[in-house]
PDB file of N, CA and C in Angstrom:
ATOM      1  N   MET A 618      69.596-183.546  62.999  1.00  0.00           N
ATOM      2  CA  MET A 618      70.960-183.284  63.256  1.00  0.00           C
ATOM      3  C   MET A 618      70.994-182.051  64.225  1.00  0.00           C
ATOM      4  N   ASN A 619      71.930-182.110  65.156  1.00  0.00           N
ATOM      5  CA  ASN A 619      72.080-181.098  66.165  1.00  0.00           C
ATOM      6  C   ASN A 619      72.655-179.790  65.600  1.00  0.00           C
ATOM      7  N   GLU A 620      72.264-178.717  66.253  1.00  0.00           N
ATOM      8  CA  GLU A 620      72.803-177.432  65.735  1.00  0.00           C
ATOM      9  C   GLU A 620      74.238-177.231  66.114  1.00  0.00           C
ATOM     10  N   ILE A 621      75.056-176.428  65.319  1.00  0.00           N
ATOM     11  CA  ILE A 621      76.386-176.169  65.653  1.00  0.00           C
ATOM     12  C   ILE A 621      76.477-175.260  66.840  1.00  0.00           C
ATOM     13  N   PRO A 622      77.253-175.556  67.878  1.00  0.00           N
ATOM     14  CA  PRO A 622      77.325-174.736  69.000  1.00  0.00           C
ATOM     15  C   PRO A 622      77.885-173.314  68.662  1.00  0.00           C
ATOM     16  N   GLU A 623      77.527-172.335  69.506  1.00  0.00           N
ATOM     17  CA  GLU A 623      77.949-170.912  69.193  1.00  0.00           C
ATOM     18  C   GLU A 623      79.543-170.726  69.278  1.00  0.00           C
ATOM     19  N   VAL A 624      80.120-171.466  70.124  1.00  0.00           N
ATOM     20  CA  VAL A 624      81.556-171.261  70.259  1.00  0.00           C
ATOM     21  C   VAL A 624      82.328-171.822  69.045  1.00  0.00           C
ATOM     22  N   ILE A 625      81.699-172.894  68.374  1.00  0.00           N
ATOM     23  CA  ILE A 625      82.406-173.521  67.167  1.00  0.00           C
ATOM     24  C   ILE A 625      82.126-172.481  66.011  1.00  0.00           C
ATOM     25  N   ARG A 626      80.959-171.835  65.977  1.00  0.00           N
ATOM     26  CA  ARG A 626      80.605-170.940  64.816  1.00  0.00           C
ATOM     27  C   ARG A 626      81.467-169.694  64.773  1.00  0.00           C
ATOM     28  N   THR A 627      82.176-169.385  65.802  1.00  0.00           N
ATOM     29  CA  THR A 627      82.841-167.981  65.846  1.00  0.00           C
ATOM     30  C   THR A 627      84.007-168.079  64.825  1.00  0.00           C
ATOM     31  N   ILE A 628      84.621-169.239  64.575  1.00  0.00           N
ATOM     32  CA  ILE A 628      85.733-169.449  63.623  1.00  0.00           C
ATOM     33  C   ILE A 628      85.208-170.181  62.433  1.00  0.00           C
ATOM     34  N   PRO A 629      85.204-169.547  61.243  1.00  0.00           N
ATOM     35  CA  PRO A 629      84.692-170.271  60.087  1.00  0.00           C
ATOM     36  C   PRO A 629      85.405-171.655  59.735  1.00  0.00           C
ATOM     37  N   LEU A 630      84.750-172.600  59.098  1.00  0.00           N
ATOM     38  CA  LEU A 630      85.436-173.762  58.812  1.00  0.00           C
ATOM     39  C   LEU A 630      86.589-173.595  57.805  1.00  0.00           C
ATOM     40  N   ASN A 631      86.432-172.513  56.884  1.00  0.00           N
ATOM     41  CA  ASN A 631      87.523-172.251  56.044  1.00  0.00           C
ATOM     42  C   ASN A 631      88.809-172.009  56.610  1.00  0.00           C
ATOM     43  N   TYR A 632      88.805-171.287  57.763  1.00  0.00           N
ATOM     44  CA  TYR A 632      90.047-171.055  58.510  1.00  0.00           C
ATOM     45  C   TYR A 632      90.742-172.249  58.915  1.00  0.00           C
ATOM     46  N   TYR A 633      90.011-173.299  59.437  1.00  0.00           N
ATOM     47  CA  TYR A 633      90.570-174.550  59.892  1.00  0.00           C
ATOM     48  C   TYR A 633      91.134-175.232  58.617  1.00  0.00           C
ATOM     49  N   LEU A 634      90.465-175.163  57.540  1.00  0.00           N
ATOM     50  CA  LEU A 634      90.893-175.805  56.305  1.00  0.00           C
ATOM     51  C   LEU A 634      92.205-175.146  55.845  1.00  0.00           C
ATOM     52  N   PHE A 635      92.363-173.814  55.839  1.00  0.00           N
ATOM     53  CA  PHE A 635      93.572-173.047  55.423  1.00  0.00           C
ATOM     54  C   PHE A 635      94.729-173.404  56.302  1.00  0.00           C
ATOM     55  N   LEU A 636      94.433-173.402  57.578  1.00  0.00           N
ATOM     56  CA  LEU A 636      95.533-173.734  58.547  1.00  0.00           C
ATOM     57  C   LEU A 636      95.970-175.116  58.408  1.00  0.00           C
ATOM     58  N   SER A 637      95.057-176.011  58.160  1.00  0.00           N
ATOM     59  CA  SER A 637      95.446-177.443  58.153  1.00  0.00           C
ATOM     60  C   SER A 637      96.305-177.697  56.846  1.00  0.00           C
ATOM     61  N   THR A 638      95.874-177.071  55.783  1.00  0.00           N
ATOM     62  CA  THR A 638      96.656-177.202  54.455  1.00  0.00           C
ATOM     63  C   THR A 638      97.970-176.579  54.666  1.00  0.00           C
ATOM     64  N   ALA A 639      98.094-175.426  55.264  1.00  0.00           N
ATOM     65  CA  ALA A 639      99.405-174.779  55.517  1.00  0.00           C
ATOM     66  C   ALA A 639     100.357-175.781  56.328  1.00  0.00           C
ATOM     67  N   LEU A 640      99.896-176.259  57.409  1.00  0.00           N
ATOM     68  CA  LEU A 640     100.576-177.190  58.198  1.00  0.00           C
ATOM     69  C   LEU A 640     100.981-178.372  57.481  1.00  0.00           C
ATOM     70  N   PHE A 641     100.157-178.927  56.640  1.00  0.00           N
ATOM     71  CA  PHE A 641     100.423-180.153  55.789  1.00  0.00           C
ATOM     72  C   PHE A 641     101.496-179.970  54.717  1.00  0.00           C
ATOM     73  N   VAL A 642     101.420-178.706  54.133  1.00  0.00           N
ATOM     74  CA  VAL A 642     102.422-178.364  53.113  1.00  0.00           C
ATOM     75  C   VAL A 642     103.721-178.179  53.818  1.00  0.00           C
ATOM     76  N   ILE A 643     103.783-177.431  54.942  1.00  0.00           N
ATOM     77  CA  ILE A 643     105.011-177.426  55.656  1.00  0.00           C
ATOM     78  C   ILE A 643     105.672-178.705  55.996  1.00  0.00           C
ATOM     79  N   GLY A 644     104.834-179.634  56.434  1.00  0.00           N
ATOM     80  CA  GLY A 644     105.287-180.993  56.788  1.00  0.00           C
ATOM     81  C   GLY A 644     105.883-181.662  55.523  1.00  0.00           C
ATOM     82  N   VAL A 645     105.138-181.681  54.379  1.00  0.00           N
ATOM     83  CA  VAL A 645     105.587-182.265  53.184  1.00  0.00           C
ATOM     84  C   VAL A 645     106.934-181.674  52.701  1.00  0.00           C
ATOM     85  N   THR A 646     106.975-180.328  52.826  1.00  0.00           N
ATOM     86  CA  THR A 646     108.194-179.617  52.367  1.00  0.00           C
ATOM     87  C   THR A 646     109.368-180.139  53.414  1.00  0.00           C
ATOM     88  N   GLY A 647     109.090-180.236  54.593  1.00  0.00           N
ATOM     89  CA  GLY A 647     110.158-180.738  55.464  1.00  0.00           C
ATOM     90  C   GLY A 647     110.673-182.134  55.226  1.00  0.00           C
ATOM     91  N   VAL A 648     109.685-183.030  54.751  1.00  0.00           N
ATOM     92  CA  VAL A 648     110.089-184.375  54.582  1.00  0.00           C
ATOM     93  C   VAL A 648     110.899-184.481  53.205  1.00  0.00           C
ATOM     94  N   LEU A 649     110.469-183.671  52.257  1.00  0.00           N
ATOM     95  CA  LEU A 649     111.188-183.676  50.925  1.00  0.00           C
ATOM     96  C   LEU A 649     112.465-183.019  50.923  1.00  0.00           C
ATOM     97  N   LEU A 650     112.735-181.885  51.686  1.00  0.00           N
ATOM     98  CA  LEU A 650     113.810-181.083  51.550  1.00  0.00           C
ATOM     99  C   LEU A 650     114.968-181.277  52.683  1.00  0.00           C
ATOM    100  N   ARG A 651     114.540-181.799  53.751  1.00  0.00           N
ATOM    101  CA  ARG A 651     115.486-181.933  54.869  1.00  0.00           C
ATOM    102  C   ARG A 651     116.232-183.284  54.846  1.00  0.00           C
ATOM    103  N   ARG A 652     117.415-183.291  55.346  1.00  0.00           N
ATOM    104  CA  ARG A 652     118.294-184.562  55.398  1.00  0.00           C
ATOM    105  C   ARG A 652     118.433-185.045  56.704  1.00  0.00           C
ATOM    106  N   ASN A 653     118.181-184.252  57.764  1.00  0.00           N
ATOM    107  CA  ASN A 653     118.223-184.723  59.158  1.00  0.00           C
ATOM    108  C   ASN A 653     116.977-185.610  59.559  1.00  0.00           C
ATOM    109  N   ALA A 654     117.348-186.836  60.035  1.00  0.00           N
ATOM    110  CA  ALA A 654     116.182-187.739  60.259  1.00  0.00           C
ATOM    111  C   ALA A 654     115.277-187.283  61.366  1.00  0.00           C
ATOM    112  N   ILE A 655     115.752-186.583  62.333  1.00  0.00           N
ATOM    113  CA  ILE A 655     114.848-185.972  63.355  1.00  0.00           C
ATOM    114  C   ILE A 655     113.905-185.001  62.835  1.00  0.00           C
ATOM    115  N   ILE A 656     114.450-184.152  61.948  1.00  0.00           N
ATOM    116  CA  ILE A 656     113.523-183.145  61.318  1.00  0.00           C
ATOM    117  C   ILE A 656     112.480-183.804  60.447  1.00  0.00           C
ATOM    118  N   ILE A 657     112.880-184.848  59.704  1.00  0.00           N
ATOM    119  CA  ILE A 657     111.912-185.574  58.899  1.00  0.00           C
ATOM    120  C   ILE A 657     110.864-186.211  59.810  1.00  0.00           C
ATOM    121  N   PHE A 658     111.181-186.786  60.968  1.00  0.00           N
ATOM    122  CA  PHE A 658     110.090-187.242  61.890  1.00  0.00           C
ATOM    123  C   PHE A 658     109.236-186.151  62.387  1.00  0.00           C
ATOM    124  N   MET A 659     109.829-185.020  62.671  1.00  0.00           N
ATOM    125  CA  MET A 659     109.036-183.883  63.187  1.00  0.00           C
ATOM    126  C   MET A 659     108.049-183.497  62.065  1.00  0.00           C
ATOM    127  N   SER A 660     108.489-183.437  60.803  1.00  0.00           N
ATOM    128  CA  SER A 660     107.628-183.042  59.648  1.00  0.00           C
ATOM    129  C   SER A 660     106.545-183.963  59.481  1.00  0.00           C
ATOM    130  N   ILE A 661     106.833-185.253  59.655  1.00  0.00           N
ATOM    131  CA  ILE A 661     105.668-186.337  59.556  1.00  0.00           C
ATOM    132  C   ILE A 661     104.622-186.093  60.710  1.00  0.00           C
ATOM    133  N   GLU A 662     105.108-185.821  61.883  1.00  0.00           N
ATOM    134  CA  GLU A 662     104.188-185.459  62.986  1.00  0.00           C
ATOM    135  C   GLU A 662     103.327-184.274  62.792  1.00  0.00           C
ATOM    136  N   LEU A 663     103.947-183.232  62.140  1.00  0.00           N
ATOM    137  CA  LEU A 663     103.252-182.134  61.746  1.00  0.00           C
ATOM    138  C   LEU A 663     102.146-182.291  60.678  1.00  0.00           C
ATOM    139  N   MET A 664     102.456-183.235  59.809  1.00  0.00           N
ATOM    140  CA  MET A 664     101.467-183.640  58.768  1.00  0.00           C
ATOM    141  C   MET A 664     100.335-184.428  59.457  1.00  0.00           C
ATOM    142  N   LEU A 665     100.617-185.349  60.454  1.00  0.00           N
ATOM    143  CA  LEU A 665      99.566-185.970  61.150  1.00  0.00           C
ATOM    144  C   LEU A 665      98.711-184.990  61.975  1.00  0.00           C
ATOM    145  N   ASN A 666      99.399-184.116  62.631  1.00  0.00           N
ATOM    146  CA  ASN A 666      98.618-183.021  63.388  1.00  0.00           C
ATOM    147  C   ASN A 666      97.693-182.265  62.455  1.00  0.00           C
ATOM    148  N   ALA A 667      98.171-181.827  61.383  1.00  0.00           N
ATOM    149  CA  ALA A 667      97.287-181.198  60.431  1.00  0.00           C
ATOM    150  C   ALA A 667      96.008-182.001  60.005  1.00  0.00           C
ATOM    151  N   VAL A 668      96.162-183.237  59.825  1.00  0.00           N
ATOM    152  CA  VAL A 668      95.003-184.092  59.495  1.00  0.00           C
ATOM    153  C   VAL A 668      94.148-184.211  60.759  1.00  0.00           C
ATOM    154  N   ASN A 669      94.682-184.320  61.963  1.00  0.00           N
ATOM    155  CA  ASN A 669      93.888-184.337  63.171  1.00  0.00           C
ATOM    156  C   ASN A 669      93.154-183.034  63.346  1.00  0.00           C
ATOM    157  N   LEU A 670      93.737-181.914  63.061  1.00  0.00           N
ATOM    158  CA  LEU A 670      93.075-180.605  63.239  1.00  0.00           C
ATOM    159  C   LEU A 670      91.907-180.639  62.324  1.00  0.00           C
ATOM    160  N   LEU A 671      91.990-181.019  61.077  1.00  0.00           N
ATOM    161  CA  LEU A 671      90.888-180.941  60.221  1.00  0.00           C
ATOM    162  C   LEU A 671      89.682-181.994  60.536  1.00  0.00           C
ATOM    163  N   LEU A 672      90.216-183.190  61.032  1.00  0.00           N
ATOM    164  CA  LEU A 672      89.150-184.140  61.480  1.00  0.00           C
ATOM    165  C   LEU A 672      88.446-183.569  62.681  1.00  0.00           C
ATOM    166  N   ALA A 673      89.053-182.999  63.667  1.00  0.00           N
ATOM    167  CA  ALA A 673      88.317-182.448  64.797  1.00  0.00           C
ATOM    168  C   ALA A 673      87.470-181.331  64.448  1.00  0.00           C
ATOM    169  N   ALA A 674      87.921-180.453  63.444  1.00  0.00           N
ATOM    170  CA  ALA A 674      87.080-179.267  63.057  1.00  0.00           C
ATOM    171  C   ALA A 674      85.764-179.926  62.444  1.00  0.00           C
ATOM    172  N   PHE A 675      85.928-180.725  61.484  1.00  0.00           N
ATOM    173  CA  PHE A 675      84.817-181.278  60.694  1.00  0.00           C
ATOM    174  C   PHE A 675      83.855-181.919  61.721  1.00  0.00           C
ATOM    175  N   SER A 676      84.496-182.715  62.729  1.00  0.00           N
ATOM    176  CA  SER A 676      83.707-183.358  63.611  1.00  0.00           C
ATOM    177  C   SER A 676      82.826-182.398  64.565  1.00  0.00           C
ATOM    178  N   ALA A 677      83.492-181.296  64.898  1.00  0.00           N
ATOM    179  CA  ALA A 677      82.814-180.309  65.749  1.00  0.00           C
ATOM    180  C   ALA A 677      81.637-179.628  64.947  1.00  0.00           C
ATOM    181  N   TYR A 678      82.025-179.372  63.665  1.00  0.00           N
ATOM    182  CA  TYR A 678      80.959-178.644  62.867  1.00  0.00           C
ATOM    183  C   TYR A 678      79.758-179.442  62.602  1.00  0.00           C
ATOM    184  N   ARG A 679      79.959-180.871  62.510  1.00  0.00           N
ATOM    185  CA  ARG A 679      78.905-181.760  62.218  1.00  0.00           C
ATOM    186  C   ARG A 679      78.192-182.158  63.569  1.00  0.00           C
ATOM    187  N   SER A 680      78.774-181.877  64.732  1.00  0.00           N
ATOM    188  CA  SER A 680      78.348-182.333  65.942  1.00  0.00           C
ATOM    189  C   SER A 680      78.352-183.867  66.048  1.00  0.00           C
ATOM    190  N   ASP A 681      79.439-184.533  65.448  1.00  0.00           N
ATOM    191  CA  ASP A 681      79.495-186.003  65.454  1.00  0.00           C
ATOM    192  C   ASP A 681      80.877-186.311  66.111  1.00  0.00           C
ATOM    193  N   PRO A 682      80.764-187.105  67.143  1.00  0.00           N
ATOM    194  CA  PRO A 682      82.047-187.471  67.885  1.00  0.00           C
ATOM    195  C   PRO A 682      82.912-188.482  67.200  1.00  0.00           C
ATOM    196  N   ASN A 683      82.375-189.118  66.120  1.00  0.00           N
ATOM    197  CA  ASN A 683      83.250-190.136  65.422  1.00  0.00           C
ATOM    198  C   ASN A 683      84.615-189.628  65.014  1.00  0.00           C
ATOM    199  N   GLY A 684      84.624-188.323  64.467  1.00  0.00           N
ATOM    200  CA  GLY A 684      85.898-187.782  63.959  1.00  0.00           C
ATOM    201  C   GLY A 684      86.837-187.576  65.190  1.00  0.00           C
ATOM    202  N   GLN A 685      86.386-187.217  66.280  1.00  0.00           N
ATOM    203  CA  GLN A 685      87.227-187.153  67.483  1.00  0.00           C
ATOM    204  C   GLN A 685      87.767-188.374  68.037  1.00  0.00           C
ATOM    205  N   VAL A 686      86.941-189.455  67.867  1.00  0.00           N
ATOM    206  CA  VAL A 686      87.479-190.708  68.231  1.00  0.00           C
ATOM    207  C   VAL A 686      88.499-191.165  67.294  1.00  0.00           C
ATOM    208  N   PHE A 687      88.322-190.949  66.063  1.00  0.00           N
ATOM    209  CA  PHE A 687      89.317-191.227  64.991  1.00  0.00           C
ATOM    210  C   PHE A 687      90.695-190.468  65.258  1.00  0.00           C
ATOM    211  N   VAL A 688      90.497-189.211  65.650  1.00  0.00           N
ATOM    212  CA  VAL A 688      91.690-188.341  66.033  1.00  0.00           C
ATOM    213  C   VAL A 688      92.481-189.054  67.311  1.00  0.00           C
ATOM    214  N   PHE A 689      91.791-189.571  68.225  1.00  0.00           N
ATOM    215  CA  PHE A 689      92.393-190.270  69.305  1.00  0.00           C
ATOM    216  C   PHE A 689      93.225-191.396  68.872  1.00  0.00           C
ATOM    217  N   PHE A 690      92.651-192.210  67.961  1.00  0.00           N
ATOM    218  CA  PHE A 690      93.401-193.375  67.478  1.00  0.00           C
ATOM    219  C   PHE A 690      94.601-192.971  66.635  1.00  0.00           C
ATOM    220  N   ILE A 691      94.476-191.924  65.867  1.00  0.00           N
ATOM    221  CA  ILE A 691      95.639-191.437  65.133  1.00  0.00           C
ATOM    222  C   ILE A 691      96.684-191.002  66.006  1.00  0.00           C
ATOM    223  N   MET A 692      96.376-190.347  67.055  1.00  0.00           N
ATOM    224  CA  MET A 692      97.425-189.816  68.076  1.00  0.00           C
ATOM    225  C   MET A 692      98.121-190.949  68.724  1.00  0.00           C
ATOM    226  N   ALA A 693      97.309-192.137  69.030  1.00  0.00           N
ATOM    227  CA  ALA A 693      97.939-193.269  69.650  1.00  0.00           C
ATOM    228  C   ALA A 693      98.946-193.968  68.673  1.00  0.00           C
ATOM    229  N   VAL A 694      98.609-194.085  67.398  1.00  0.00           N
ATOM    230  CA  VAL A 694      99.462-194.649  66.468  1.00  0.00           C
ATOM    231  C   VAL A 694     100.660-193.824  66.249  1.00  0.00           C
ATOM    232  N   ALA A 695     100.488-192.428  66.213  1.00  0.00           N
ATOM    233  CA  ALA A 695     101.567-191.510  66.001  1.00  0.00           C
ATOM    234  C   ALA A 695     102.549-191.540  67.278  1.00  0.00           C
ATOM    235  N   ALA A 696     102.104-191.838  68.454  1.00  0.00           N
ATOM    236  CA  ALA A 696     102.994-192.007  69.585  1.00  0.00           C
ATOM    237  C   ALA A 696     103.759-193.204  69.398  1.00  0.00           C
ATOM    238  N   ALA A 697     103.145-194.261  69.022  1.00  0.00           N
ATOM    239  CA  ALA A 697     103.945-195.632  68.697  1.00  0.00           C
ATOM    240  C   ALA A 697     104.921-195.398  67.619  1.00  0.00           C
ATOM    241  N   GLU A 698     104.644-194.650  66.669  1.00  0.00           N
ATOM    242  CA  GLU A 698     105.551-194.405  65.541  1.00  0.00           C
ATOM    243  C   GLU A 698     106.727-193.597  65.945  1.00  0.00           C
ATOM    244  N   VAL A 699     106.493-192.624  66.851  1.00  0.00           N
ATOM    245  CA  VAL A 699     107.645-191.812  67.412  1.00  0.00           C
ATOM    246  C   VAL A 699     108.491-192.651  68.248  1.00  0.00           C
ATOM    247  N   CYS A 700     108.073-193.531  68.994  1.00  0.00           N
ATOM    248  CA  CYS A 700     108.869-194.477  69.810  1.00  0.00           C
ATOM    249  C   CYS A 700     109.723-195.305  68.938  1.00  0.00           C
ATOM    250  N   VAL A 701     109.119-195.994  67.960  1.00  0.00           N
ATOM    251  CA  VAL A 701     109.962-196.764  67.142  1.00  0.00           C
ATOM    252  C   VAL A 701     110.958-195.944  66.207  1.00  0.00           C
ATOM    253  N   GLY A 702     110.440-194.904  65.772  1.00  0.00           N
ATOM    254  CA  GLY A 702     111.296-194.003  64.945  1.00  0.00           C
ATOM    255  C   GLY A 702     112.514-193.504  65.655  1.00  0.00           C
ATOM    256  N   LEU A 703     112.287-193.061  66.935  1.00  0.00           N
ATOM    257  CA  LEU A 703     113.477-192.546  67.674  1.00  0.00           C
ATOM    258  C   LEU A 703     114.432-193.665  68.134  1.00  0.00           C
ATOM    259  N   ALA A 704     113.917-194.865  68.294  1.00  0.00           N
ATOM    260  CA  ALA A 704     114.769-195.926  68.595  1.00  0.00           C
ATOM    261  C   ALA A 704     115.615-196.268  67.409  1.00  0.00           C
ATOM    262  N   ILE A 705     115.098-196.148  66.163  1.00  0.00           N
ATOM    263  CA  ILE A 705     115.803-196.390  65.001  1.00  0.00           C
ATOM    264  C   ILE A 705     116.942-195.274  64.765  1.00  0.00           C
ATOM    265  N   ILE A 706     116.508-194.069  65.048  1.00  0.00           N
ATOM    266  CA  ILE A 706     117.333-192.930  64.906  1.00  0.00           C
ATOM    267  C   ILE A 706     118.606-193.088  65.859  1.00  0.00           C
ATOM    268  N   VAL A 707     118.359-193.401  67.070  1.00  0.00           N
ATOM    269  CA  VAL A 707     119.447-193.660  68.084  1.00  0.00           C
ATOM    270  C   VAL A 707     120.365-194.748  67.665  1.00  0.00           C
ATOM    271  N   MET A 708     119.829-195.865  67.130  1.00  0.00           N
ATOM    272  CA  MET A 708     120.731-196.820  66.707  1.00  0.00           C
ATOM    273  C   MET A 708     121.525-196.488  65.485  1.00  0.00           C
ATOM    274  N   ILE A 709     120.929-195.716  64.538  1.00  0.00           N
ATOM    275  CA  ILE A 709     121.746-195.183  63.356  1.00  0.00           C
ATOM    276  C   ILE A 709     122.779-194.245  63.905  1.00  0.00           C
ATOM    277  N   TYR A 710     122.500-193.350  64.832  1.00  0.00           N
ATOM    278  CA  TYR A 710     123.441-192.379  65.394  1.00  0.00           C
ATOM    279  C   TYR A 710     124.633-193.148  66.097  1.00  0.00           C
ATOM    280  N   ARG A 711     124.295-194.290  66.796  1.00  0.00           N
ATOM    281  CA  ARG A 711     125.455-194.926  67.495  1.00  0.00           C
ATOM    282  C   ARG A 711     126.296-195.634  66.441  1.00  0.00           C
ATOM    283  N   ASN A 712     125.752-196.037  65.248  1.00  0.00           N
ATOM    284  CA  ASN A 712     126.617-196.682  64.246  1.00  0.00           C
ATOM    285  C   ASN A 712     127.341-195.684  63.362  1.00  0.00           C
ATOM    286  N   LEU A 713     126.731-194.633  62.902  1.00  0.00           N
ATOM    287  CA  LEU A 713     127.268-193.718  61.982  1.00  0.00           C
ATOM    288  C   LEU A 713     127.753-192.468  62.566  1.00  0.00           C
ATOM    289  N   GLN A 714     127.347-192.042  63.821  1.00  0.00           N
ATOM    290  CA  GLN A 714     127.713-190.810  64.383  1.00  0.00           C
ATOM    291  C   GLN A 714     127.105-189.624  63.596  1.00  0.00           C
ATOM    292  N   SER A 715     125.984-189.923  63.014  1.00  0.00           N
ATOM    293  CA  SER A 715     125.215-188.840  62.311  1.00  0.00           C
ATOM    294  C   SER A 715     123.789-189.181  62.114  1.00  0.00           C
ATOM    295  N   THR A 716     123.012-188.210  61.986  1.00  0.00           N
ATOM    296  CA  THR A 716     121.560-188.572  61.656  1.00  0.00           C
ATOM    297  C   THR A 716     121.084-188.059  60.198  1.00  0.00           C
ATOM    298  N   ASP A 717     122.159-187.906  59.393  1.00  0.00           N
ATOM    299  CA  ASP A 717     121.979-187.562  58.016  1.00  0.00           C
ATOM    300  C   ASP A 717     121.350-188.801  57.185  1.00  0.00           C
ATOM    301  N   VAL A 718     120.243-188.631  56.579  1.00  0.00           N
ATOM    302  CA  VAL A 718     119.638-189.736  55.938  1.00  0.00           C
ATOM    303  C   VAL A 718     120.476-190.190  54.620  1.00  0.00           C
ATOM    304  N   HIS A 719     121.207-189.219  54.051  1.00  0.00           N
ATOM    305  CA  HIS A 719     121.867-189.643  52.880  1.00  0.00           C
ATOM    306  C   HIS A 719     123.183-190.548  53.141  1.00  0.00           C
ATOM    307  N   LEU A 720     123.485-190.628  54.484  1.00  0.00           N
ATOM    308  CA  LEU A 720     124.625-191.627  54.878  1.00  0.00           C
ATOM    309  C   LEU A 720     124.061-193.002  55.014  1.00  0.00           C
ATOM    310  N   LEU A 721     122.708-193.170  54.865  1.00  0.00           N
ATOM    311  CA  LEU A 721     122.087-194.515  55.127  1.00  0.00           C
ATOM    312  C   LEU A 721     122.255-195.485  53.786  1.00  0.00           C
ATOM    313  N   ASN A 722     122.826-195.024  52.846  1.00  0.00           N
ATOM    314  CA  ASN A 722     123.169-195.841  51.670  1.00  0.00           C
ATOM    315  C   ASN A 722     124.057-197.114  52.059  1.00  0.00           C
ATOM    316  N   LYS A 723     124.836-196.980  53.176  1.00  0.00           N
ATOM    317  CA  LYS A 723     125.575-198.003  53.635  1.00  0.00           C
ATOM    318  C   LYS A 723     124.825-199.193  54.077  1.00  0.00           C
ATOM    319  N   LEU A 724     123.495-198.991  54.345  1.00  0.00           N
ATOM    320  CA  LEU A 724     122.671-200.066  54.830  1.00  0.00           C
ATOM    321  C   LEU A 724     122.172-200.976  53.684  1.00  0.00           C
ATOM    322  N   LYS A 725     122.446-200.498  52.312  1.00  0.00           N
ATOM    323  CA  LYS A 725     122.061-201.237  51.175  1.00  0.00           C
ATOM    324  C   LYS A 725     123.000-202.438  51.101  1.00  0.00           C
ATOM    325  N   TRP A 726     122.554-203.496  50.352  1.00  0.00           N
ATOM    326  CA  TRP A 726     123.485-204.554  50.266  1.00  0.00           C
ATOM    327  C   TRP A 726     124.088-204.452  48.802  1.00  0.00           C
TER     328      TRP A 726
END
C-alpha cells in the first residue's frame, strides 16, 4: 500500500469526519424543519456533498482512487436530480404560486 502524501497528512482524518458529520446534520435538519421546497433541495444537496467530502477524504488517506471515482458519479446523479427537482418546483410554483410543501396536499386524490 502506498504511503499517505505529506499534504494529506497535515489535516487529520477526524477533522474531515467532524466536518462531514456537521454538514450532514445541517442538511437533515433543513429537510425536516423547512417548508420551502427550494431550501429542502438545497439541504439534500448539502447532505450529498457531506458524503462526497468523506468519500474523497477516505480515498485520499488510503491512496485509492476508487472513492474519488464514486464521488464523480454521485455528483453526476446529484446534477440530474437538481434538474428534475427544479423543473418540478417550477411547475408547482406555476400552479400554486407558492413553493410551500404543505400546500401540496392538493395533489392527493
